Amino acid sequence: MAIEPLRDTKAGLLRAPDIGRTVRVAGWIARRRDHGGVIFIDVRDASGIVQVVLNPETAPASDDVLHGLRSEYCVAVEGTVESRPAGTANPDLPTGEVDLVASSLTVLSAADPLPFQITDRVDVDEAKRLEYRYLDLRRDKMANNLRARSRTVQAMRRVLDADDFLEVETPTLIASTPEGARDMLVPSRMRQGHFYALPQSPQLFKQMLMVAGVERYYQIARCYRDEDLRADRQLEFTQLDLEGSFWGQEDVLATLESVVCEVVKDVRGLELSRPFARLTYAESMDRYGTDKPDTRFAMEIADLSTVFDGTGFKAFAGVLASGGTIRGINAGALGLARSGLDAQVDRAVELGARGLVWMVVQEDGSLRSPVAKFLSDDEIGDIKRTLEAAVDDVLFIVADSPKVVGKVLGSLRLDHGQPEGHEDLNFLFVVDFPVFEETDDGGFVAAHHPFTSPHSVAEMRDDPSNALSNAYDMVLNGVELGSGSVRIHDPVVQQQVFEVLGISEEEADQRFGWFIRALRFGTPPHAGFAIGVDRLVSILQNEPNIREVIPFPKTQTGADPLTGSPAIVDDTQLEELGLLIAPAVRASWDTNTENGL
Ligand code: ASP
């Protein structure tokens, strides 16, 4: 006897031309309504929803079954596709012109009462959603996010495969790589007291693949960084990681543009114009106060230092005399009352400024501001001209060190100008980053990572604070989507960078000796990049949080409410690893239920 398939048709694909067909569909009960004897159920499968009509008089399923049907039962239905009665078509539903009139219904699997309704319209506590993620993922929005993510990765692979890239997997149990974050560690059983680190990125492996002659590498790589979680940060995240030999910056940026254009075309149906805009790091900091500017709106930071050259306003004169700067933005007609304007001052102080000057342009052209009386007419005229101020515009001015001024005005700019969501997409590259960042104790850390090549080695050794590197970032709507650089391929230069970083030859040898040795075997010049897949998909899907596009993410506290990780393990497991839990930590387990088994 031939075995009948459970279904021969996808529920969401039924249309008017199918009328008259006998079909089998299978899926979940999205909704049921009893209409005096006749029962309507919406059956949902991955393709969409169809309305099924169950008439107990004609459908052979028992009354008990029909009346016992509940939301999210998994069912199979056989029936005939019929036109909906006149006036009952639903134009909002792709299958809205037809009904599936059932001749039989089988319950494949019942569902317990639901912890929340499976609809996009219900606001559910996120911890609950994560605890029942398999139900949460049945919602349209989440299912769409998963599909967009899959399409994103496929589009990436399409472009890179066509360009002769080799997809190579690198290990996830490795020795620590210095990407600047805290490592996630995994204890070794076979070498007790030793630990693997999970990769913060495949950085050194992809460079090694260049030494190995791979020439063009990519990987959809899982990376791990033990950092505090935020809306755009998880303990584990996914990167499109790539690297090319005999490459310089332009090769990398052109490849990134091709990849991103293909993804956006596929997921958003949009053709982006190329080449993407470019800003140097210095320009970006100057004009937007950040290295990841949102250029969907202007509100640029303007330099007002020359306006106040020789000013009688003591506070400003003092800042200029001590080497500071005075800058401002025109935040537009915000319509804020006095209390709202004063709240901006509090915000600026929170951000690290000593204060903030606000000014509102009045009908007669004068400025309403607590400091107006200290300013000359010329100064007022120059401020208005420089900030292109019109009546009712609110101007914010900060006088401080360039770093503080940039941070405060950059943040206020976002507070008052950044569009909600991600309707428009504004990709750009920021290039010419510094090689190093100065630490509070006068030392240096790598601004990108220590394998990034400087513009000039001599400059780097003479003046590390101002040396520029061949590092670049891709930014989308004010979010850093990824970073990369032209690498150091000369072991001597690599050693010199370690020196500036205060890593002694001995330490470098101990930590990266294997890597420096590899560089001595005919290393081709190479360059690469990594794009954050979670961030890219979340923006394309207009989601405020990368958790929405990660199937099984962690909460802000790094926990997974579904599986209960991280969890306490058996003492025997600890013994095998040669590990002891500190008594104080053990004692805390009794009181800290989050850690409890
Ligand atoms: N490994 C770097 C990162 O994860 C990217 C790169 O330089 O290719 O940020």
XYZ file of C-alpha atoms and ligand atoms in Angstrom, residues 179 200-204 206-207 223 225 237 239-243 448-449 452 472 480 482-487 527-531, ligand 1:
41
model
C 41.489 41.325 20.443
C 37.527 36.357 20.108
C 37.919 36.099 16.337
C 39.841 33.794 13.971
C 42.399 36.600 13.478
C 45.669 34.707 13.766
C 43.235 33.574 8.987
C 46.620 35.254 8.824
C 33.339 34.488 18.109
C 34.055 37.793 24.081
C 28.253 36.351 18.057
C 31.095 37.366 11.956
C 31.657 37.103 8.275
C 35.426 36.875 8.563
C 37.550 37.330 5.454
C 41.142 37.837 4.393
C 42.333 47.877 16.407
C 44.547 44.907 17.209
C 47.460 46.121 12.085
C 39.156 50.803 8.556
C 29.924 49.833 13.792
C 32.839 45.653 11.397
C 36.530 46.391 11.284
C 39.587 45.320 9.444
C 43.071 46.326 8.445
C 46.056 45.763 6.255
C 48.216 43.466 8.382
C 44.516 42.429 4.534
C 41.052 41.552 5.767
C 37.908 42.384 7.604
C 35.075 41.010 9.724
C 31.403 42.027 9.439
N 39.619 40.168 13.823
C 39.078 41.485 13.705
C 37.842 41.648 14.566
O 37.222 40.676 14.944
C 38.678 41.830 12.318
C 39.823 41.906 11.388
O 40.773 42.668 11.644
O 39.738 41.226 10.366
O 37.428 42.764 14.844
